[in-house]
XYZ file of C-alpha atoms in Angstrom:
730
model
C -0.003 0.001 -0.005
C 1.519 3.349 -1.085
C 2.161 6.027 1.499
C -0.095 9.066 1.237
C 1.809 12.066 -0.105
C 1.694 15.507 1.571
C -0.168 18.427 0.058
C 1.689 19.922 -2.880
C 3.153 16.604 -4.149
C 2.125 14.021 -6.717
C 3.591 10.626 -7.553
C 5.786 10.551 -10.633
C 7.109 7.541 -12.575
C 10.149 7.203 -10.316
C 9.603 9.514 -7.327
C 7.207 12.109 -5.922
C 7.402 15.567 -7.434
C 6.259 19.023 -6.355
C 3.208 20.412 -8.137
C 2.532 24.070 -8.857
C -1.237 23.846 -8.358
C -2.190 22.313 -5.066
C -0.001 24.278 -2.646
C -1.559 27.623 -3.479
C -4.993 26.207 -2.830
C -3.816 24.784 0.483
C -2.440 28.160 1.550
C -5.624 30.061 0.891
C -7.667 30.870 3.931
C -11.407 30.846 4.274
C -13.525 33.178 2.163
C -14.407 36.707 3.175
C -16.826 36.986 6.098
C -18.806 39.664 7.887
C -16.139 39.579 10.606
C -13.585 40.692 8.036
C -15.795 43.622 7.095
C -15.895 44.640 10.748
C -12.112 44.316 11.072
C -11.570 46.447 7.961
C -13.856 49.110 9.421
C -11.910 49.092 12.711
C -8.608 49.279 10.826
C -9.800 52.289 8.850
C -11.043 53.892 12.052
C -7.674 53.498 13.783
C -5.854 54.562 10.616
C -7.520 57.948 10.786
C -4.922 58.671 13.463
C -2.570 59.224 10.525
C -4.616 62.305 9.611
C -4.856 63.806 13.101
C -3.804 67.475 13.090
C -2.086 67.308 9.708
C -1.813 71.101 9.834
C 0.708 70.845 12.708
C 3.152 72.321 12.099
C 2.252 74.835 9.380
C 5.941 75.091 8.580
C 8.307 73.151 6.320
C 9.385 69.879 7.958
C 12.665 68.172 7.021
C 12.674 66.852 3.420
C 9.411 68.600 2.597
C 11.661 71.435 1.440
C 12.937 69.311 -1.465
C 9.418 68.502 -2.627
C 8.383 72.166 -2.411
C 11.390 73.230 -4.483
C 10.588 70.560 -7.078
C 6.992 71.793 -7.287
C 8.317 75.288 -7.995
C 10.564 73.927 -10.758
C 7.589 72.198 -12.375
C 5.559 75.409 -12.278
C 8.401 77.384 -13.855
C 9.268 74.614 -16.321
C 12.939 74.711 -15.278
C 14.978 71.522 -15.488
C 16.190 70.040 -12.212
C 17.812 66.775 -11.220
C 17.098 64.523 -8.292
C 18.338 61.179 -7.070
C 14.833 59.660 -7.305
C 12.470 58.993 -10.234
C 9.806 61.704 -10.573
C 6.420 60.017 -9.971
C 6.014 61.114 -6.340
C 7.024 64.681 -7.145
C 4.682 64.740 -10.144
C 1.727 63.652 -7.998
C 2.429 66.377 -5.458
C 2.776 68.919 -8.295
C -0.571 68.032 -9.858
C -2.313 68.158 -6.478
C -0.892 71.629 -5.841
C -1.875 72.672 -9.358
C -5.469 71.627 -8.716
C -5.563 73.932 -5.686
C -4.353 77.139 -7.305
C -2.013 79.405 -5.358
C 0.278 82.358 -5.885
C 3.683 81.070 -6.900
C 5.351 84.326 -5.874
C 4.395 83.724 -2.248
C 6.149 80.360 -2.369
C 9.420 82.115 -3.186
C 9.816 82.918 0.512
C 9.863 79.196 1.356
C 13.554 78.394 1.157
C 14.485 76.232 4.143
C 13.221 73.944 6.895
C 11.073 75.840 9.388
C 9.746 78.468 6.967
C 6.018 79.203 7.244
C 3.833 77.971 4.421
C 1.921 80.755 2.631
C -1.732 80.912 3.640
C -2.966 79.934 0.173
C -0.512 77.082 -0.430
C -2.304 73.692 -0.225
C 0.249 71.991 2.031
C -2.580 70.352 3.974
C -3.894 68.618 0.823
C -0.395 67.437 -0.054
C 0.022 65.959 3.413
C -3.447 64.428 3.099
C -2.351 62.486 0.008
C 0.633 61.113 1.892
C -1.625 60.274 4.835
C -4.087 58.419 2.597
C -1.164 56.423 1.205
C -0.311 55.523 4.810
C -3.872 54.358 5.432
C -3.734 52.303 2.231
C -0.506 50.699 3.458
C -2.211 49.627 6.699
C -5.240 48.208 4.882
C -3.159 46.347 2.294
C -1.093 44.782 5.065
C -4.307 43.261 6.434
C -5.504 42.119 2.993
C -2.158 40.543 2.138
C -1.817 38.621 5.392
C -5.463 37.579 5.142
C -4.475 35.516 2.088
C -2.362 33.160 4.216
C -3.172 33.961 7.845
C -6.301 33.958 9.964
C -8.277 37.176 10.354
C -7.252 37.869 13.956
C -3.505 37.746 13.267
C -3.922 39.789 10.069
C -5.876 42.421 11.995
C -3.347 42.671 14.839
C -0.354 42.951 12.511
C -2.132 45.601 10.416
C -2.466 47.584 13.657
C 1.285 47.150 14.189
C 1.740 49.081 10.932
C -0.923 51.577 12.013
C 0.920 52.301 15.276
C 4.467 52.155 13.917
C 5.899 55.549 14.858
C 8.299 56.115 11.962
C 5.690 55.117 9.376
C 3.147 57.430 10.988
C 5.588 60.346 10.933
C 6.588 59.848 7.319
C 3.033 59.385 6.065
C 1.954 62.720 7.557
C 4.469 64.790 5.596
C 5.008 65.885 1.993
C 7.642 63.240 1.405
C 8.122 60.243 -0.881
C 8.155 57.450 1.696
C 4.366 57.423 2.185
C 3.592 56.772 -1.511
C 6.576 54.400 -1.744
C 5.294 52.134 1.051
C 1.785 52.194 -0.385
C 2.974 51.130 -3.841
C 5.247 48.506 -2.272
C 2.303 47.046 -0.348
C 0.339 47.031 -3.614
C 3.118 45.020 -5.256
C 3.139 42.445 -2.440
C -0.659 42.110 -2.269
C -1.142 41.740 -6.022
C 1.701 39.246 -6.392
C 0.528 37.104 -3.493
C -3.030 37.193 -4.879
C -1.770 36.241 -8.333
C 0.263 33.341 -6.938
C -2.831 31.835 -5.338
C -5.133 31.918 -8.371
C -5.741 29.096 -10.807
C -3.212 29.347 -13.618
C -4.359 31.344 -16.672
C -7.764 32.103 -15.123
C -9.221 35.597 -15.401
C -8.289 36.420 -11.776
C -4.779 35.091 -12.424
C -4.348 37.486 -15.347
C -5.881 40.434 -13.494
C -3.573 40.137 -10.498
C -0.537 39.460 -12.688
C -1.171 42.650 -14.673
C -1.911 44.608 -11.479
C 1.417 43.369 -10.080
C 3.149 44.863 -13.097
C 1.277 48.150 -12.765
C 1.978 48.509 -9.050
C 5.605 47.540 -9.654
C 5.860 50.317 -12.257
C 4.463 52.823 -9.760
C 6.839 51.582 -7.059
C 10.031 51.898 -9.097
C 8.895 55.296 -10.435
C 8.635 56.797 -6.940
C 12.044 56.220 -5.343
C 15.275 54.641 -6.471
C 14.971 52.102 -3.649
C 11.810 50.812 -5.324
C 14.099 48.817 -7.602
C 14.889 46.569 -4.637
C 11.279 45.369 -4.877
C 11.777 44.780 -8.596
C 14.663 42.507 -7.695
C 12.462 40.794 -5.105
C 9.767 40.130 -7.705
C 12.442 38.822 -10.075
C 13.770 36.321 -7.539
C 10.413 35.001 -6.358
C 9.228 34.762 -9.983
C 12.347 32.789 -10.943
C 11.716 30.388 -8.040
C 8.085 30.053 -9.076
C 9.024 29.296 -12.691
C 11.544 26.707 -11.500
C 8.817 24.984 -9.481
C 6.479 25.026 -12.490
C 9.223 23.530 -14.660
C 9.453 20.565 -12.290
C 5.690 19.984 -12.410
C 5.086 16.992 -14.700
C 1.485 18.109 -15.195
C 2.665 21.279 -16.929
C 3.746 20.831 -20.543
C 6.705 22.629 -22.089
C 4.339 24.791 -24.153
C 2.458 25.815 -20.997
C 5.732 26.636 -19.256
C 6.729 28.864 -22.180
C 3.357 30.615 -21.887
C 4.102 31.182 -18.201
C 7.389 32.876 -19.135
C 5.824 35.025 -21.852
C 3.006 36.138 -19.556
C 5.482 37.213 -16.877
C 7.731 38.991 -19.378
C 4.753 41.011 -20.559
C 3.348 41.769 -17.087
C 6.520 42.103 -15.020
C 8.894 43.597 -17.590
C 6.980 45.370 -20.341
C 4.232 46.944 -18.200
C 6.354 48.340 -15.320
C 9.137 49.558 -17.596
C 6.576 51.229 -19.880
C 5.083 53.026 -16.876
C 8.572 53.973 -15.701
C 9.560 55.432 -19.083
C 6.198 57.205 -19.432
C 6.653 58.940 -16.087
C 10.013 60.302 -17.242
C 8.453 61.362 -20.566
C 5.890 63.463 -18.647
C 8.684 64.769 -16.403
C 10.807 65.944 -19.350
C 7.765 67.495 -21.039
C 7.080 69.684 -18.006
C 10.681 70.957 -17.837
C 11.533 72.530 -21.209
C 13.791 75.317 -19.880
C 17.250 75.683 -18.391
C 17.272 75.497 -14.611
C 19.191 74.505 -11.507
C 19.912 71.073 -12.949
C 21.556 72.341 -16.130
C 25.060 72.052 -14.750
C 24.654 68.315 -14.164
C 23.698 67.677 -17.798
C 25.763 67.351 -20.932
C 25.647 70.149 -23.560
C 23.933 67.719 -25.943
C 21.095 67.225 -23.431
C 20.898 70.966 -22.734
C 20.673 71.699 -26.456
C 17.161 70.152 -26.377
C 15.969 72.816 -23.908
C 14.083 75.826 -25.263
C 16.330 78.589 -23.954
C 19.689 76.908 -24.494
C 22.194 79.365 -25.915
C 24.636 77.773 -28.327
C 28.240 78.971 -28.211
C 30.919 79.020 -30.927
C 32.379 75.695 -32.007
C 35.987 76.788 -32.751
C 38.138 77.566 -29.719
C 40.854 80.159 -30.159
C 43.635 81.512 -28.018
C 41.948 84.219 -25.959
C 38.644 82.324 -25.709
C 36.793 82.458 -22.388
C 35.657 78.916 -21.639
C 34.201 76.676 -18.966
C 36.024 73.364 -18.604
C 34.025 70.354 -17.497
C 35.140 67.022 -16.096
C 34.082 64.392 -18.607
C 32.984 61.738 -16.083
C 31.692 63.782 -13.164
C 30.102 66.539 -15.293
C 31.368 69.253 -12.932
C 33.203 72.476 -13.672
C 36.878 73.237 -13.121
C 36.559 76.135 -10.697
C 38.456 78.416 -8.365
C 37.424 80.989 -5.822
C 38.931 83.581 -3.525
C 40.037 81.210 -0.748
C 43.415 79.661 -0.077
C 44.539 76.204 1.008
C 45.122 76.113 4.776
C 48.391 74.221 4.283
C 50.795 73.297 1.500
C 51.462 76.219 -0.857
C 48.574 78.170 0.728
C 47.758 79.452 -2.762
C 44.249 79.880 -4.151
C 42.087 76.743 -4.118
C 41.076 74.862 -7.283
C 38.231 72.343 -7.212
C 35.192 71.057 -9.085
C 31.834 72.825 -8.746
C 28.401 71.461 -9.692
C 26.614 74.602 -10.876
C 27.215 77.185 -13.637
C 28.966 80.151 -12.071
C 31.396 82.926 -13.015
C 34.024 81.183 -10.876
C 34.130 78.518 -13.592
C 35.370 80.839 -16.354
C 38.900 80.523 -17.691
C 40.757 82.297 -20.498
C 42.994 80.093 -22.661
C 46.245 81.928 -23.360
C 49.554 81.197 -25.020
C 52.618 80.386 -22.935
C 53.988 83.886 -23.496
C 53.174 87.082 -21.675
C 49.601 88.203 -22.295
C 49.030 90.999 -24.806
C 45.309 91.685 -25.171
C 45.483 93.495 -28.514
C 47.377 90.632 -30.086
C 45.339 87.727 -28.662
C 41.875 89.253 -29.078
C 42.355 90.493 -32.650
C 43.873 87.370 -34.202
C 42.167 84.054 -34.913
C 44.581 81.362 -33.814
C 43.254 77.815 -33.405
C 44.370 75.638 -30.512
C 45.663 72.380 -31.902
C 46.621 69.000 -30.469
C 49.906 69.315 -28.557
C 49.567 73.087 -28.002
C 51.081 74.667 -24.896
C 48.515 76.762 -23.010
C 48.047 78.741 -19.839
C 44.685 78.984 -18.054
C 43.799 82.354 -16.582
C 41.014 82.427 -13.972
C 38.893 85.364 -15.053
C 37.130 86.116 -11.735
C 40.173 86.211 -9.423
C 42.844 87.137 -11.971
C 45.269 84.258 -11.286
C 46.799 81.496 -13.398
C 46.300 77.773 -12.953
C 49.392 76.355 -11.303
C 50.848 73.069 -10.023
C 53.215 73.139 -7.055
C 55.523 70.423 -5.726
C 53.421 70.136 -2.544
C 51.347 67.039 -1.959
C 47.667 67.288 -2.849
C 45.467 68.366 0.107
C 43.964 64.905 0.741
C 46.782 62.717 -0.485
C 50.082 61.658 1.060
C 51.411 60.019 -2.109
C 54.552 61.459 -3.660
C 53.074 61.270 -7.156
C 50.111 63.577 -6.465
C 50.619 67.329 -6.564
C 48.572 70.270 -5.399
C 46.715 72.289 -8.051
C 46.190 75.952 -7.233
C 45.991 79.442 -8.748
C 48.780 82.005 -8.425
C 50.414 84.926 -10.217
C 48.622 87.578 -12.264
C 48.715 89.140 -15.702
C 52.188 90.214 -16.664
C 53.549 86.763 -15.936
C 56.399 85.882 -18.292
C 57.017 82.408 -19.655
C 57.086 79.914 -16.754
C 56.696 76.126 -17.100
C 54.999 75.935 -13.680
C 51.944 77.589 -15.288
C 52.043 75.784 -18.632
C 50.039 72.760 -19.735
C 50.271 70.634 -22.836
C 46.975 69.803 -24.545
C 46.638 66.101 -25.393
C 43.573 65.123 -27.400
C 42.235 61.720 -26.349
C 38.946 61.255 -28.184
C 35.850 63.073 -29.414
C 32.226 63.214 -28.271
C 29.634 61.038 -30.071
C 27.795 64.106 -31.408
C 30.886 65.363 -33.267
C 30.249 65.991 -36.965
C 33.697 64.874 -38.182
C 37.228 64.091 -37.023
C 38.294 67.732 -36.728
C 37.984 67.633 -32.886
C 40.917 65.205 -32.870
C 43.078 67.831 -34.567
C 41.790 71.122 -33.181
C 40.217 71.969 -29.830
C 36.440 72.146 -30.464
C 33.694 73.274 -28.113
C 31.745 70.317 -26.560
C 33.423 67.894 -29.005
C 37.085 67.461 -28.072
C 37.896 65.309 -25.038
C 41.381 66.092 -23.807
C 43.968 65.870 -21.046
C 46.066 68.680 -19.585
C 49.674 67.706 -18.857
C 51.745 69.967 -16.639
C 55.062 70.710 -18.304
C 57.266 71.001 -15.215
C 55.923 68.073 -13.157
C 54.918 65.966 -16.153
C 51.676 65.103 -14.348
C 48.087 64.970 -15.596
C 45.355 67.238 -14.285
C 42.546 65.117 -12.858
C 39.725 65.001 -10.340
C 37.743 62.316 -8.547
C 34.827 61.801 -6.200
C 36.798 62.644 -3.049
C 35.596 65.895 -1.526
C 37.544 68.567 0.300
C 36.710 69.295 3.967
C 34.618 72.253 5.085
C 37.447 74.696 4.318
C 37.048 73.686 0.660
C 33.220 73.910 0.747
C 33.095 70.128 0.276
C 33.878 70.497 -3.413
C 35.689 67.782 -5.358
C 39.456 67.760 -5.074
C 41.511 68.574 -8.193
C 45.054 67.181 -8.280
C 47.883 66.586 -10.711
C 48.946 62.949 -10.854
C 51.672 61.090 -12.677
C 50.070 58.280 -14.651
C 46.559 59.032 -13.420
C 43.556 56.943 -14.392
C 42.259 57.976 -17.812
C 38.523 58.431 -16.973
C 39.386 60.808 -14.126
C 41.756 62.896 -16.248
C 39.477 63.696 -19.211
C 38.003 67.151 -19.770
C 35.976 69.004 -22.383
C 34.898 72.590 -23.075
C 31.214 73.345 -22.427
C 30.887 77.112 -23.040
C 33.040 79.264 -25.286
C 33.177 82.931 -26.242
C 35.598 85.110 -28.218
C 35.172 88.609 -29.730
C 35.987 87.276 -33.221
C 33.501 84.392 -33.068
C 30.259 86.339 -33.451
C 28.766 84.850 -36.642
C 25.865 82.360 -36.690
C 27.948 79.870 -38.675
C 30.453 79.758 -35.809
C 27.879 78.335 -33.387
C 27.844 74.666 -32.433
C 24.843 72.830 -33.910
C 23.774 69.643 -32.129
C 21.929 66.703 -33.654
C 18.531 65.867 -32.112
C 18.744 64.450 -28.594
C 16.153 61.677 -28.364
C 13.991 60.760 -25.384
C 15.903 57.504 -24.910
C 19.193 59.380 -24.823
C 17.700 61.680 -22.196
C 16.524 58.695 -20.166
C 19.973 57.088 -20.188
C 21.766 60.297 -19.287
C 19.372 61.288 -16.493
C 19.988 57.900 -14.857
C 23.737 58.420 -15.037
C 23.169 61.758 -13.312
C 20.895 60.136 -10.691
C 23.466 57.461 -9.813
C 26.297 60.000 -9.772
C 24.270 62.310 -7.551
C 23.389 59.439 -5.226
C 27.062 58.569 -4.782
C 27.940 62.200 -4.067
C 25.973 62.407 -0.788
C 29.057 61.840 1.325
C 29.183 65.062 3.378
C 28.643 63.985 6.977
C 25.190 64.902 8.241
C 24.323 65.409 11.888
C 21.591 62.757 11.774
C 23.065 60.239 9.339
C 23.495 56.711 10.638
C 24.768 53.263 9.660
C 22.604 50.316 8.562
C 23.800 48.202 11.480
C 22.151 50.713 13.845
C 18.696 50.777 12.250
C 17.106 47.614 13.717
C 18.164 48.761 17.215
C 16.993 52.393 16.950
C 20.263 53.761 18.299
C 19.229 57.231 17.191
C 16.538 59.056 15.294
C 16.337 62.208 13.189
C 15.237 65.662 14.265
C 12.653 66.454 11.589
C 11.428 69.724 13.042
C 11.955 72.081 15.977
C 10.292 75.486 16.109
C 12.437 76.753 18.975
C 13.640 80.173 17.870
C 11.019 80.284 15.091
C 7.852 80.565 17.183
C 5.491 83.426 16.785
C 3.847 84.895 19.889
C 0.814 82.608 19.826
C 2.659 79.507 18.550
C 3.061 76.509 20.848
C 6.360 74.581 21.118
C 6.539 71.833 18.500
C 9.164 69.171 17.911
C 9.030 66.195 15.530
C 11.654 63.547 16.196
C 11.671 60.729 13.679
C 12.158 57.403 15.440
C 10.566 53.977 15.178
C 8.306 52.003 17.458
C 10.748 50.142 19.710
C 8.519 47.077 20.039
C 7.984 46.721 16.283
C 11.655 47.192 15.392
C 12.927 44.699 17.953
C 10.209 42.131 17.257
C 11.013 42.296 13.547
C 14.717 41.834 14.204
C 14.105 38.868 16.506
C 11.746 37.163 14.054
C 14.269 37.688 11.244
C 16.973 35.957 13.292
C 14.582 33.157 14.211
C 13.544 32.587 10.618
C 17.125 32.590 9.364
C 17.856 29.795 11.832
C 14.687 27.898 10.946
C 15.425 28.031 7.239
C 18.991 26.919 7.786
C 17.751 23.831 9.627
C 14.923 23.327 7.120
C 17.324 23.486 4.159
C 19.805 21.142 5.840
C 17.086 18.518 6.365
C 15.192 18.871 3.091
C 17.946 19.349 0.528
C 18.660 15.599 0.610
C 17.427 14.488 -2.857
C 16.660 10.985 -1.580
C 14.492 12.111 1.310
C 10.855 11.249 0.674
C 8.416 14.101 1.319
C 6.516 13.710 4.550
C 3.130 15.054 5.596
C 3.232 18.345 7.514
C 0.444 20.284 9.207
C -1.118 22.924 6.980
C 0.016 25.784 9.240
C 3.628 24.619 8.946
C 3.430 24.254 5.180
C 1.853 27.688 4.940
C 4.553 29.204 7.116
C 7.485 27.832 5.108
C 5.820 28.560 1.755
C 5.322 32.257 2.535
C 7.741 33.480 5.175
C 10.839 32.951 3.005
C 9.450 35.510 0.560
C 9.059 38.149 3.281
C 12.481 37.304 4.706
C 13.946 37.709 1.222
C 12.172 41.059 0.807
C 13.601 42.263 4.124
C 17.116 41.229 3.093
C 16.951 42.750 -0.400
C 15.665 46.052 0.971
C 18.184 46.176 3.814
C 21.494 44.450 3.117
C 22.511 46.484 0.004
C 22.874 49.584 2.190
C 25.918 48.010 3.831
C 27.755 48.402 0.500
C 26.933 52.090 0.073
C 29.385 54.839 0.964
C 26.873 57.703 0.799
C 25.088 59.233 3.793
C 22.289 57.011 5.052
C 19.395 57.658 7.413
C 16.956 55.681 9.519
C 14.115 56.173 7.028
C 16.012 54.048 4.482
C 14.996 51.061 6.638
C 11.244 51.557 6.118
C 10.831 49.270 3.097
C 12.722 46.452 4.808
C 10.731 47.056 7.988
C 7.469 46.678 6.071
C 8.580 43.238 4.839
C 9.734 42.411 8.354
C 6.290 43.189 9.777
C 4.710 40.838 7.213
C 7.196 38.181 8.291
C 6.249 38.821 11.918
C 2.614 38.319 10.987
C 3.366 35.019 9.292
C 5.258 33.834 12.365
C 2.481 34.860 14.789
C -0.005 32.973 12.605
C 2.255 29.921 12.776
C 2.444 30.116 16.566
C -1.277 30.772 16.950
C -2.169 27.842 14.674
C 0.250 25.510 16.442
C -0.811 26.423 19.979
C -3.594 28.951 20.484
C -2.693 29.710 24.108
C 0.943 30.487 23.333
C -0.139 32.361 20.230
C -2.592 34.548 22.134
C 0.022 35.286 24.817
C 2.577 36.313 22.169
C 0.044 38.454 20.321
C -1.107 40.075 23.568
C 2.394 40.902 24.785
C 3.451 42.222 21.377
C 0.308 44.340 20.973
C 0.687 45.858 24.449
C 4.315 46.773 23.781
C 3.523 48.307 20.381
C 0.683 50.440 21.740
C 2.785 51.491 24.748
C 5.634 52.838 22.596
C 3.219 54.559 20.247
C 1.318 56.348 23.026
C 4.472 57.279 24.917
C 5.979 59.038 21.889
C 2.844 60.719 20.519
C 4.116 64.309 21.209
C 7.225 63.857 19.039
C 5.340 61.884 16.367
C 2.731 64.566 15.794
C 4.668 67.633 16.932
C 2.155 68.216 19.734
C 2.726 70.206 22.948
C 4.756 68.455 25.622
C 6.152 69.681 28.914
C 9.812 70.038 29.774
C 9.271 67.843 32.831
C 7.663 65.021 30.800
C 10.361 65.192 28.164
C 13.168 65.044 30.720
C 11.440 62.220 32.556
C 11.259 60.252 29.321
C 14.924 60.816 28.534
C 15.875 59.895 32.084
C 13.972 56.587 32.064
C 14.766 55.565 28.490
C 17.859 53.470 27.791
C 17.995 54.900 24.262
C 20.388 57.744 23.621
C 17.978 59.767 21.487
C 19.056 63.391 21.206
C 15.619 64.913 21.772
C 15.945 68.626 22.560
C 13.767 68.955 25.671
C 14.626 72.662 25.895
C 12.244 73.147 22.955
C 9.406 72.837 25.473
C 10.571 75.688 27.705
C 8.114 78.048 25.993
């Protein structure tokens, strides 16, 4: 008599095999009941706490300032760049556009703590973020309801509802509220799709909705791509399981692949590209982001002013680093050590400090240089005169400011007009290549505006002028260091001319004419800018932190403090961004527990000769679903350990959301295995979550608190949170 096989397996010709049909049916919980309707109503009722006193404070809070500035750019049509895709900013812009206001009044909003103008719809913008937060809570319940009982799903949804950091973020004009909502949409739709009969109408609907929500998620913040990776991994595992199902033919398996390519690749990427197409269409003019873009990109903007193509001795130019897209610049400040001459660095924005005059190696005679057309050819010897400060580019034998190597030299500015021939101020022009938009090979022979890519070799030191991503300290305004290096890396030593002017180049035929810059070229370049900008956030911030600290809540972030800003009738208000201690620690503990459980599970079950054994449904459900949430937590958390940029506690939110789902799956497992233990765990966890939410309500909502209560909290808390209790002194 054959042994009965566990759910999810069928008997093959030689051995049992896993099927792709039966397990999803086994994981599905009972149908929707009137109790679920009641629980949804209660969840929505509690979730309204997200909207409590949204008008407090009526000032700019933390990163709201970035969103407000982006809204202004959209209204003016001026190009700007940001590290994140534009969907969230576009939504906020269209909401503000619906509620008309005077843009001139918004000009006074320049920094954190500024009062919002009376007619600016900041309350409606915060309301959208708050509604996204409510949607996140509700979708958490609906997702867990697919594989857990109603009670556990309800309790864990309330964990999200009372999670301090999620509450704070969802009440502000920031991107994290929409991001978490779209992420929860991705998870809910994918889990729903996975549990439907293959190729049924519901199966197709949820598959397509997964693609749509995924497109919205990746279009909101750069970190949304972590969820794209998550979908890719769980889809690959699912396709592998279907491949091993003997009931599924090869043709059907191919259909599975094609369906997923359409829904999970074509749809989200189409949405992603469409969002950028709208973004570019709203920004047709030059703006604050122009300096980050190539001249070819800028040539597609309406008010771009073309400059002459030929470059002559005597031309005033701006010189741009080919890889970093920043300007060679100098300003009236000296190095604190070394030669103590005038500093030279890279600067991100167009500015008169970026202007240089290309001169011959001989003493400068204006009448001779400015009245004669003399091309600058490959191998020419030049001097660079800084127009604003009146000094020449120079390389000294001192070590570079941030380098102790003998082969790196300090680059500075020194000496003035009247300088005779001196090799310490002379550079040899070496042409390396040309830009793709060049019309011919002439840029390899003569120096051409925006076309010639070159190196500058110092004659005395025989070193190459270069720059890199390393930034100078505060005395150098945190600008990129420029050095002269013997045998420097080629990408870091390449330059090109972006702007060019000369009195003799005043004819229309002298101007550089660019070929059309397509949307796809714009899309590629803007992503290069986004990644470069993301890497550049290395200036130490007072509230930055390390990923290892996030699960333990070592410190939070001061979002807002109106001390020193208060008007006569304004109450003290402080918003300190920090998580719910109970939620954070429970998530971390359940992650550790599940890692151990899966290690043991894999060790036992990876034996190919082990026959499958019957397991209780709650155990099968737990192992079939919790690995996906654990994977989502890891994908959204672990990559931050490899990043060198500034990081903050709010970067943990996406991983935390997955961790809460994992916590829900574990509580369901415990409750199903032993109801008494399960109820005790749920009760203790719920009490702790509510306690930490209630205790920190004043700094979540920016509500009045007393100095005595604040000091008492700091005195009894073992967390070293730098909450400024003096803000409550009145």
